Tab-separated table of C-alpha atoms and ligand atoms in Angstrom:
chain	number	residue	atom	x	y	z
J	106	MET	CA	2.128	34.398	22.792
J	107	THR	CA	4.518	35.157	25.547
J	108	HIS	CA	8.197	34.623	25.250
J	109	PRO	CA	9.944	31.425	26.399
J	110	ASP	CA	12.541	31.205	29.082
J	111	LEU	CA	15.435	29.747	27.037
J	112	PRO	CA	17.779	28.484	29.825
J	113	LEU	CA	15.066	26.148	31.091
J	114	LEU	CA	14.152	24.837	27.633
J	115	ASN	CA	17.862	24.231	27.101
J	116	ALA	CA	18.107	22.157	30.303
J	117	VAL	CA	16.495	19.244	28.389
J	118	GLN	CA	18.804	19.676	25.494
J	119	ALA	CA	21.801	20.026	27.784
J	120	ALA	CA	20.890	16.756	29.584
J	121	ILE	CA	20.555	14.945	26.294
J	122	GLU	CA	23.846	16.326	24.929
J	123	LYS	CA	25.654	15.508	28.214
J	124	MET	CA	24.589	11.920	27.933
J	125	ALA	CA	25.125	11.718	24.142
J	126	GLY	CA	28.765	12.757	24.676
J	127	HIS	CA	29.313	9.485	26.573
J	128	LEU	CA	27.725	7.273	24.035
J	129	SER	CA	29.265	5.777	20.833
J	130	PRO	CA	27.321	4.108	18.049
J	131	VAL	CA	27.063	0.383	17.925
J	132	GLU	CA	29.268	-1.554	15.426
J	133	THR	CA	28.447	-1.874	11.776
J	134	GLU	CA	27.882	-5.155	9.913
J	135	ASN	CA	27.504	-6.150	6.288
J	136	ILE	CA	24.142	-7.655	5.549
J	137	PRO	CA	22.201	-8.510	2.353
J	138	THR	CA	20.751	-5.293	0.876
J	139	GLN	CA	17.199	-6.704	0.787
J	140	LEU	CA	17.341	-7.115	4.613
J	141	ALA	CA	18.641	-3.599	5.236
J	142	ALA	CA	15.342	-1.668	5.255
J	143	GLY	CA	14.852	0.294	8.420
J	144	ARG	CA	18.554	0.193	9.433
J	145	PHE	CA	20.988	3.068	9.522
J	146	LEU	CA	23.751	3.174	6.894
J	147	GLY	CA	27.206	2.454	8.326
J	148	ASP	CA	29.230	3.727	5.340
J	149	ALA	CA	27.951	6.319	2.978
J	150	LEU	CA	26.214	4.958	-0.052
J	151	LEU	CA	28.167	5.732	-3.256
J	152	ALA	CA	26.848	5.403	-6.791
J	153	ASP	CA	28.624	2.431	-8.461
J	154	ARG	CA	27.652	3.847	-11.837
J	155	ASP	CA	25.997	6.820	-13.544
J	156	SER	CA	22.218	7.204	-13.135
J	157	PRO	CA	20.895	6.775	-15.721
J	158	ALA	CA	23.792	4.633	-16.923
J	159	LEU	CA	23.314	5.886	-20.424
J	160	ASP	CA	20.885	8.212	-22.256
J	161	VAL	CA	17.360	6.712	-22.057
J	162	SER	CA	13.966	7.653	-23.319
J	163	ALA	CA	11.526	9.257	-20.869
J	164	MET	CA	8.516	8.453	-23.076
J	165	ASP	CA	7.068	5.889	-25.389
J	166	GLY	CA	7.435	7.297	-28.821
J	167	TYR	CA	9.990	7.713	-31.631
J	168	ALA	CA	13.701	8.508	-31.564
J	169	ILE	CA	14.731	10.767	-34.427
J	170	ARG	CA	17.205	13.387	-35.552
J	171	HIS	CA	16.015	16.851	-34.741
J	172	GLU	CA	17.427	18.243	-38.006
J	173	GLU	CA	15.181	15.953	-40.004
J	174	LEU	CA	11.968	17.537	-38.667
J	175	SER	CA	10.350	19.960	-41.070
J	176	GLU	CA	10.888	23.676	-40.208
J	177	SER	CA	7.545	24.725	-41.838
J	178	GLY	CA	5.285	22.814	-39.554
J	179	ASP	CA	4.229	20.241	-42.103
J	180	PRO	CA	4.144	16.714	-40.713
J	181	THR	CA	7.397	14.719	-41.174
J	182	SER	CA	7.048	11.118	-42.310
J	183	LEU	CA	9.861	8.658	-41.588
J	184	PRO	CA	10.042	4.849	-42.062
J	185	ILE	CA	10.396	2.956	-38.813
J	186	ALA	CA	13.792	1.314	-38.829
J	187	ALA	CA	13.613	-0.844	-35.668
J	188	VAL	CA	12.147	-0.988	-32.137
J	189	ALA	CA	14.188	-0.101	-29.026
J	190	ALA	CA	12.770	-1.619	-25.865
J	191	ALA	CA	14.040	-1.250	-22.246
J	192	GLY	CA	16.602	-3.928	-21.487
J	193	SER	CA	18.192	-4.028	-24.857
J	194	ALA	CA	21.567	-2.617	-25.905
J	195	PRO	CA	21.406	0.648	-27.887
J	196	VAL	CA	20.914	0.299	-31.674
J	197	ALA	CA	21.911	2.850	-34.444
J	198	LEU	CA	19.451	5.147	-36.073
J	199	PRO	CA	19.859	5.221	-39.844
J	200	PRO	CA	19.596	8.612	-41.588
J	201	GLN	CA	16.031	9.821	-42.520
J	202	GLN	CA	14.414	7.125	-40.393
J	203	ALA	CA	12.855	6.789	-36.931
J	204	ILE	CA	13.217	4.127	-34.315
J	205	GLN	CA	10.192	3.302	-32.153
J	206	ILE	CA	11.253	3.570	-28.531
J	207	PHE	CA	9.741	2.718	-25.147
J	208	THR	CA	10.250	4.378	-21.844
J	209	GLY	CA	13.505	3.418	-20.217
J	210	ALA	CA	15.084	2.090	-23.468
J	211	ALA	CA	18.552	3.219	-24.491
J	212	VAL	CA	18.435	6.147	-26.935
J	213	PRO	CA	19.743	4.946	-30.372
J	214	PHE	CA	23.165	6.109	-31.517
J	215	GLY	CA	22.547	9.139	-33.793
J	216	ALA	CA	19.129	10.130	-32.271
J	217	ASP	CA	18.955	13.393	-30.462
J	218	CYS	CA	15.310	13.627	-29.393
J	219	VAL	CA	12.242	11.534	-28.713
J	220	VAL	CA	8.740	12.505	-29.838
J	221	ARG	CA	5.778	11.153	-27.882
J	222	ARG	CA	3.556	8.589	-29.480
J	223	GLU	CA	0.617	10.951	-28.929
J	224	ASP	CA	2.234	13.509	-31.247
J	225	THR	CA	2.444	11.085	-34.216
J	226	ILE	CA	0.353	9.129	-36.594
J	227	GLU	CA	1.571	5.520	-36.835
J	228	THR	CA	1.283	2.771	-39.416
J	229	SER	CA	3.087	-0.572	-39.230
J	230	ARG	CA	5.889	0.798	-41.380
J	231	ASP	CA	5.953	4.589	-41.027
J	232	VAL	CA	5.500	7.302	-38.499
J	233	THR	CA	4.262	10.789	-39.186
J	234	ILE	CA	5.437	13.280	-36.678
J	235	GLN	CA	2.999	16.157	-36.244
J	236	LEU	CA	5.312	18.575	-34.597
J	237	ALA	CA	7.436	21.260	-36.227
J	238	ALA	CA	11.165	21.482	-35.447
J	239	SER	CA	10.412	24.600	-33.317
J	240	GLN	CA	8.131	22.527	-31.072
J	241	VAL	CA	10.789	19.979	-30.236
J	242	ARG	CA	14.067	20.608	-28.311
J	243	LEU	CA	17.337	18.849	-28.884
J	244	GLY	CA	17.331	16.238	-26.115
J	245	HIS	CA	13.515	16.344	-25.885
J	246	ASN	CA	12.210	13.439	-23.742
J	247	ILE	CA	15.738	12.093	-23.167
J	248	ARG	CA	17.049	11.461	-19.663
J	249	ARG	CA	20.734	12.100	-19.948
J	250	GLN	CA	23.407	9.764	-18.716
J	251	GLY	CA	24.471	10.711	-15.166
J	252	GLU	CA	21.718	13.485	-14.723
J	253	ASN	CA	20.638	11.970	-11.424
J	254	THR	CA	24.104	11.241	-10.135
J	255	GLN	CA	27.485	10.142	-11.405
J	256	ALA	CA	29.570	7.109	-10.565
J	257	GLY	CA	31.463	7.569	-7.339
J	258	GLU	CA	29.251	10.346	-5.952
J	259	GLN	CA	27.666	10.132	-2.579
J	260	VAL	CA	24.023	9.165	-2.809
J	261	LEU	CA	23.231	8.974	0.971
J	262	PRO	CA	25.519	9.944	3.875
J	263	ALA	CA	26.475	7.503	6.634
J	264	GLY	CA	23.765	7.408	9.322
J	265	SER	CA	20.887	7.745	6.856
J	266	LEU	CA	17.816	5.729	7.766
J	267	LEU	CA	17.106	3.164	5.051
J	268	SER	CA	13.492	4.280	4.472
J	269	PRO	CA	11.497	2.779	1.619
J	270	ALA	CA	12.611	5.795	-0.417
J	271	ALA	CA	16.288	5.183	0.483
J	272	MET	CA	16.028	1.476	-0.217
J	273	SER	CA	15.168	2.385	-3.783
J	274	ALA	CA	18.631	3.945	-4.164
J	275	ALA	CA	20.399	1.286	-2.060
J	276	ALA	CA	18.998	-1.437	-4.414
J	277	SER	CA	19.888	0.571	-7.439
J	278	PHE	CA	23.457	1.434	-6.578
J	279	GLY	CA	24.420	-0.952	-3.866
J	280	SER	CA	26.178	-4.258	-3.989
J	281	ARG	CA	24.653	-7.509	-2.618
J	282	LEU	CA	25.830	-6.486	0.784
J	283	LEU	CA	25.235	-3.233	2.544
J	284	ASN	CA	27.137	-1.800	5.505
J	285	VAL	CA	24.683	-0.888	8.258
J	286	ARG	CA	24.758	-0.406	12.007
J	287	ARG	CA	23.730	-3.568	13.815
J	288	ARG	CA	20.366	-3.418	15.627
J	289	LEU	CA	20.395	-1.814	18.950
J	290	ARG	CA	19.580	-4.202	21.729
J	291	VAL	CA	17.125	-2.746	24.223
J	292	VAL	CA	15.730	-4.265	27.401
J	293	VAL	CA	12.606	-2.876	29.094
J	294	LEU	CA	12.207	-3.222	32.878
J	295	ASN	CA	8.909	-2.141	34.365
J	296	THR	CA	9.208	-1.743	38.121
J	297	GLY	CA	6.098	-1.918	40.359
J	298	ASP	CA	4.489	-4.256	42.881
J	299	GLU	CA	1.081	-3.133	41.581
J	300	LEU	CA	1.642	-4.433	38.052
J	301	SER	CA	0.060	-7.433	36.445
J	302	GLU	CA	-0.402	-8.818	32.958
J	303	THR	CA	-2.984	-7.673	30.421
J	304	GLY	CA	-5.998	-10.051	30.654
J	305	ASP	CA	-5.320	-10.950	34.267
J	306	THR	CA	-8.128	-10.335	36.804
J	307	VAL	CA	-6.861	-7.462	38.822
J	308	ALA	CA	-7.859	-6.201	42.304
J	309	ALA	CA	-8.705	-2.491	42.491
J	310	TRP	CA	-5.291	-1.760	43.999
J	311	GLN	CA	-3.476	-3.457	41.149
J	312	ILE	CA	-3.051	-2.190	37.542
J	313	ARG	CA	-2.292	-3.915	34.337
J	314	ASP	CA	1.134	-2.963	33.066
J	315	SER	CA	0.700	-0.487	30.263
J	316	ASN	CA	4.087	1.071	30.121
J	317	GLY	CA	5.712	-2.179	29.112
J	318	PRO	CA	3.324	-2.638	26.085
J	319	PHE	CA	3.719	1.097	25.286
J	320	LEU	CA	7.464	0.810	25.061
J	321	GLU	CA	7.395	-2.497	23.227
J	322	ALA	CA	5.017	-1.027	20.569
J	323	TRP	CA	7.044	2.136	20.345
J	324	LEU	CA	10.357	0.307	19.956
J	325	ASN	CA	8.820	-1.932	17.374
J	326	THR	CA	8.150	1.055	15.158
J	327	LYS	CA	11.927	1.286	14.834
J	328	PRO	CA	13.379	-1.574	12.829
J	329	TRP	CA	16.945	-0.593	13.819
J	330	ILE	CA	16.048	-1.601	17.361
J	331	GLU	CA	15.691	-5.129	18.692
J	332	MET	CA	13.810	-5.346	22.014
J	333	VAL	CA	15.649	-8.384	23.514
J	334	ASP	CA	13.703	-8.651	26.754
J	335	ARG	CA	10.871	-7.018	28.576
J	336	ARG	CA	10.061	-7.967	32.215
J	337	ARG	CA	8.366	-6.727	35.335
J	338	VAL	CA	10.456	-6.149	38.431
J	339	LYS	CA	9.279	-5.969	42.028
J	340	ASP	CA	9.779	-2.741	44.026
J	341	THR	CA	12.756	-3.936	46.236
J	342	LEU	CA	16.333	-2.769	45.956
J	343	PRO	CA	17.738	-6.377	45.502
J	344	GLU	CA	15.263	-7.149	42.749
J	345	VAL	CA	15.990	-3.930	40.819
J	346	VAL	CA	19.673	-4.587	41.232
J	347	GLU	CA	19.371	-8.166	40.089
J	348	ALA	CA	17.346	-7.182	37.096
J	349	LEU	CA	19.974	-4.562	35.990
J	350	VAL	CA	22.823	-7.062	36.533
J	351	ALA	CA	20.991	-9.581	34.316
J	352	ALA	CA	20.065	-7.040	31.663
J	353	SER	CA	23.174	-4.924	31.224
J	354	PRO	CA	25.380	-7.550	29.469
J	355	MET	CA	22.800	-8.199	26.815
J	356	ALA	CA	21.671	-4.558	26.305
J	357	ASP	CA	22.959	-1.393	24.651
J	358	ALA	CA	20.155	0.458	26.410
J	359	ILE	CA	17.814	-0.360	29.273
J	360	LEU	CA	14.530	1.568	29.576
J	361	LEU	CA	13.134	1.316	33.084
J	362	THR	CA	9.801	2.613	34.168
J	363	GLY	CA	8.722	3.718	37.633
J	364	GLY	CA	10.710	3.825	40.799
J	365	VAL	CA	12.611	7.064	40.119
J	366	SER	CA	10.732	9.526	42.242
J	367	MET	CA	10.676	10.226	46.035
J	368	GLY	CA	8.830	7.276	47.373
J	369	ASP	CA	10.277	4.743	49.777
J	370	THR	CA	9.810	2.106	47.048
J	371	ASP	CA	11.596	4.106	44.386
J	372	HIS	CA	14.804	2.096	44.104
J	373	VAL	CA	16.103	2.777	40.667
J	374	PRO	CA	18.620	5.490	41.551
J	375	ASP	CA	20.003	3.487	44.513
J	376	ALA	CA	20.275	0.331	42.434
J	377	ILE	CA	22.306	2.192	39.800
J	378	ARG	CA	24.581	3.698	42.409
J	379	GLN	CA	25.050	0.354	44.166
J	380	LEU	CA	26.223	-1.189	40.870
J	381	GLY	CA	28.688	1.661	40.255
J	382	GLY	CA	26.683	3.282	37.437
J	383	GLU	CA	27.047	6.998	36.824
J	384	ILE	CA	23.932	9.080	36.993
J	385	HIS	CA	24.229	12.001	34.512
J	386	PHE	CA	20.885	13.640	35.230
J	387	HIS	CA	18.027	13.102	37.561
J	388	ARG	CA	14.958	15.402	37.417
J	389	LEU	CA	14.471	17.909	34.647
J	390	PRO	CA	12.271	21.058	34.488
J	391	ILE	CA	9.580	19.262	32.464
J	392	ARG	CA	5.972	18.212	32.832
J	393	PRO	CA	5.152	15.456	32.687
J	394	GLY	CA	8.244	13.351	33.505
J	395	LYS	CA	10.035	15.528	35.969
J	396	PRO	CA	11.763	12.757	37.945
J	397	VAL	CA	13.400	11.319	34.748
J	398	LEU	CA	16.899	9.872	35.179
J	399	GLY	CA	19.766	9.185	32.720
J	400	ALA	CA	22.753	7.031	33.651
J	401	ILE	CA	25.449	4.827	32.172
J	402	LEU	CA	26.212	1.454	33.708
J	403	ASN	CA	29.019	-0.590	32.220
J	404	ASN	CA	28.676	1.156	28.824
J	405	THR	CA	24.931	0.541	28.817
J	406	LEU	CA	22.620	3.495	28.565
J	407	LEU	CA	20.059	3.565	31.345
J	408	LEU	CA	16.932	5.717	31.275
J	409	GLY	CA	14.645	5.823	34.258
J	410	LEU	CA	11.295	6.935	32.933
J	411	PRO	CA	8.798	8.141	35.543
J	412	GLY	CA	6.068	5.554	36.054
J	413	ASN	CA	2.977	7.553	35.011
J	414	PRO	CA	1.843	6.395	31.566
J	415	VAL	CA	1.961	9.793	29.859
J	416	SER	CA	5.387	10.509	31.548
J	417	VAL	CA	6.796	7.356	30.178
J	418	ALA	CA	5.595	8.094	26.698
J	419	VAL	CA	6.799	11.722	26.673
J	420	THR	CA	10.180	11.126	28.190
J	421	ALA	CA	10.832	8.156	25.921
J	422	ARG	CA	10.069	10.334	22.926
J	423	VAL	CA	11.836	13.586	23.934
J	424	ILE	CA	14.864	12.141	25.771
J	425	GLY	CA	15.005	8.367	24.821
J	426	GLN	CA	14.693	8.765	21.110
J	427	PRO	CA	17.682	11.062	20.473
J	428	LEU	CA	19.895	8.975	22.741
J	429	LEU	CA	18.767	5.723	21.154
J	430	GLU	CA	19.444	7.269	17.747
J	431	ARG	CA	22.858	8.359	18.877
J	432	LEU	CA	23.618	4.800	19.931
J	433	GLY	CA	22.058	3.449	16.817
J	434	GLY	CA	24.335	5.397	14.577
J	435	THR	CA	22.690	8.477	13.400
J	436	GLU	CA	22.379	12.158	14.315
J	437	ALA	CA	18.713	12.505	15.404
J	438	TYR	CA	16.893	12.095	12.135
J	439	SER	CA	13.565	12.491	13.974
J	440	GLU	CA	13.923	16.038	15.180
J	441	PRO	CA	10.571	17.645	16.215
J	442	ARG	CA	8.968	19.927	13.722
J	443	PRO	CA	7.194	23.267	14.352
J	444	LEU	CA	3.379	23.089	14.491
J	445	LEU	CA	0.701	25.561	15.180
J	446	LEU	CA	-2.119	24.867	17.670
J	447	LYS	CA	-5.590	25.422	16.087
J	448	SER	CA	-6.923	26.738	19.311
J	449	ALA	CA	-4.987	27.388	22.478
J	450	ASP	CA	-5.646	28.375	26.039
J	451	ASP	CA	-3.522	30.946	27.953
J	452	LYS	CA	-2.201	28.479	30.544
J	453	THR	CA	1.490	28.505	31.201
J	454	LEU	CA	3.984	26.676	33.396
J	455	PRO	CA	7.473	27.709	34.570
J	456	LEU	CA	8.891	24.603	32.908
J	457	ASN	CA	8.790	22.720	29.574
J	458	TRP	CA	5.300	21.564	29.216
J	459	TYR	CA	4.485	18.662	26.931
J	460	ARG	CA	0.850	18.790	25.964
J	461	LEU	CA	-0.853	16.030	24.158
J	462	VAL	CA	-2.346	16.898	20.709
J	463	ARG	CA	-4.153	15.409	17.814
J	464	LEU	CA	-3.303	16.510	14.246
J	465	THR	CA	-6.039	18.130	12.311
J	466	PRO	CA	-6.714	17.531	8.616
J	467	GLN	CA	-5.797	21.179	8.036
J	468	GLY	CA	-2.182	20.603	9.138
J	469	SER	CA	-2.348	22.122	12.615
J	470	ALA	CA	-2.959	20.400	15.917
J	471	GLU	CA	-5.533	20.564	18.712
J	472	LEU	CA	-4.972	19.979	22.416
J	473	VAL	CA	-6.266	16.711	23.786
J	474	ALA	CA	-8.197	17.331	27.035
J	475	GLY	CA	-6.792	15.123	29.801
J	476	ARG	CA	-6.381	14.644	33.525
J	477	GLY	CA	-2.593	14.706	33.680
J	478	SER	CA	0.163	12.142	33.475
J	479	GLY	CA	-1.861	9.185	34.703
J	480	ASP	CA	-4.599	9.685	32.053
J	481	LEU	CA	-3.794	6.980	29.564
J	482	VAL	CA	-7.136	7.525	27.808
J	483	SER	CA	-6.076	10.954	26.693
J	484	LEU	CA	-2.683	9.382	25.689
J	485	ALA	CA	-4.607	6.890	23.506
J	486	HIS	CA	-6.356	9.726	21.648
J	487	SER	CA	-3.105	11.667	20.881
J	488	HIS	CA	-0.944	11.624	17.856
J	489	GLY	CA	1.966	13.089	19.822
J	490	PHE	CA	2.548	16.289	21.808
J	491	VAL	CA	3.811	19.833	21.532
J	492	GLU	CA	6.619	21.293	23.643
J	493	VAL	CA	5.541	24.596	25.220
J	494	PRO	CA	8.540	26.380	26.669
J	495	PRO	CA	8.701	27.780	30.202
J	496	GLY	CA	6.404	30.761	30.653
J	497	ALA	CA	4.996	30.508	27.133
J	498	SER	CA	1.416	30.165	26.006
J	499	GLY	CA	-0.651	30.499	22.877
J	500	THR	CA	-0.797	28.884	19.460
J	501	GLY	CA	2.873	28.551	18.891
J	502	PRO	CA	4.337	27.243	16.575
J	503	TRP	CA	5.705	24.726	19.085
J	504	ASN	CA	7.966	21.695	18.560
J	505	PHE	CA	5.755	18.760	17.696
J	506	TYR	CA	6.829	15.291	18.576
J	507	ALA	CA	4.955	12.409	16.968
J	508	TRP	CA	4.831	9.053	18.720
D	882	LIG	N1	6.809	13.504	46.665
D	882	LIG	C1	6.912	13.458	45.391
D	882	LIG	N2	6.118	12.526	44.795
D	882	LIG	C2	6.121	12.410	43.478
D	882	LIG	C3	6.921	13.265	42.694
D	882	LIG	C4	7.700	14.194	43.327
D	882	LIG	O1	8.486	15.018	42.707
D	882	LIG	N3	7.711	14.283	44.716
D	882	LIG	N4	6.928	13.196	41.331
D	882	LIG	C5	5.654	12.657	40.792
D	882	LIG	C6	5.789	12.517	39.383
D	882	LIG	S1	5.889	13.933	38.492
D	882	LIG	C7	5.780	11.282	38.819
D	882	LIG	S2	5.777	11.110	37.071
D	882	LIG	C8	5.761	10.046	39.574
D	882	LIG	C9	6.829	9.186	39.008
D	882	LIG	O2	7.210	8.247	40.015
D	882	LIG	P1	7.998	6.933	39.760
D	882	LIG	O3	8.817	6.984	38.577
D	882	LIG	O4	8.649	6.609	41.003
D	882	LIG	O5	6.771	5.972	39.391
D	882	LIG	P2	5.910	5.055	40.359
D	882	LIG	O6	5.727	5.756	41.624
D	882	LIG	O7	6.457	3.753	40.387
D	882	LIG	O8	4.553	5.071	39.568
D	882	LIG	C10	3.856	6.327	39.294
D	882	LIG	C11	2.462	5.972	38.804
D	882	LIG	O9	2.510	5.170	37.531
D	882	LIG	C12	1.903	3.932	37.612
D	882	LIG	N5	2.644	2.979	36.904
D	882	LIG	C13	3.941	2.653	37.233
D	882	LIG	N6	4.318	1.725	36.385
D	882	LIG	C14	3.313	1.474	35.510
D	882	LIG	C15	3.182	0.521	34.452
D	882	LIG	N7	4.165	-0.274	34.074
D	882	LIG	N8	1.948	0.592	33.705
D	882	LIG	C16	1.043	1.450	34.107
D	882	LIG	N9	1.147	2.328	35.140
D	882	LIG	C17	2.251	2.331	35.866
D	882	LIG	C18	1.918	3.711	39.117
D	882	LIG	O10	0.973	2.779	39.491
D	882	LIG	C19	1.740	5.040	39.763
D	882	LIG	O11	0.380	5.360	39.734
D	882	LIG	O12	5.922	10.358	40.908
D	882	LIG	C20	5.159	11.380	41.476
D	882	LIG	N10	5.338	11.461	42.819
D	883	MOO	O1	5.592	14.557	35.719
D	883	MOO	MO1	4.931	13.359	36.494
D	883	MOO	O2	5.641	12.815	35.180
D	883	MOO	O3	3.809	14.627	36.411
D	883	MOO	O4	3.492	12.602	36.320
């Protein structure tokens, strides 16, 4: 592996950070907790009570006093005083007796350990515990009040994604309403005179729009985003201008595809300038996706994604995602992770090279052979891509971005 050229790698990061500095998160709203899955937390989630709220049993068995177990190892027989089931208030354990207890039930007052059912012989009236005192700890099989967290403590910080795992805590500690960021409104504009609809009969010089469906599907994997409109736009300056004027009042972000390169029909940069938008970057040292553009127009984030299908996918993931997350109210929870290539070639480029890969069952990745940024067949075979820094080659580990 050769060593990367850091300033070039940082050019992408610098562009993202420059834009991010101009973006503030969308407002928060209070919504029913059961509707909050997939959103970003507005306020931190605090525990409204201890977890567990009192001492509870971790096993089905018998709650007893440790001091009443025999020291010698002889079995200890105790009459069963009562049954403690989950959902009932704690009962009291009389001396020299046992209380049958089920997982999650409140530990009876006076009990200091729980012996598993498997370690006993039961009759309808008595239980014989087959463990000596030395085999049972004080507190055995008891989940202590507050051992997970205590009332008032922060369970999840603001900006956390309400994943299924996080929803478990939100439901457990939250009130009926949860404070979350409102959904980000995103408009997709696909420029190109050659584009037509999936299913249409197309002449050889036309293509079916694949970037629009890619972006719609990609945005739909993010429940904190609402794609409010997706439309195709002809390659003329007035039509691109008109589409931006119509979209910007309804959008926090607009993703454009095509029309950002050097062609006479590439009108996106001029349209943004004409409307008084500020272009923060245009062209980055990356492949694919070099002509990518980032701008702000009337507080709306505009990303001009270069039209080739692989370029759109890569730039949406590398540059679009962190900026959308910033707007959405979090600090990039989906950072890339380091991944080794199973087999690598010695090819290198003097810029950030995003190479399509498939994950292997062994936990590494293999390169997907492809014909470049127009090859949407190779795109379809990929699970994501690795970021090979300028001048570098070999197995990595490289940053891996999943779709
Ligand atoms: N003289 C130069 N030419 C090009 C350069 C350059 O630096 N100098 N950069 C190349 C690179 S890299 C890319 S990427 C493309 C990007 O150009 P645009 O963003 O202007 O995109 P278009 O020209 O409109 O389209 C490029 C390509 O992608 C196809 N396309 C466009 N939209 C869609 C869509 N919605 N679904 C499927 N395919 C789409 C389009 O038909 C073109 O084949 O510019 C290079 N040129
Ligand atoms: O980088 Mo363009 O994005 O090569 O096709």
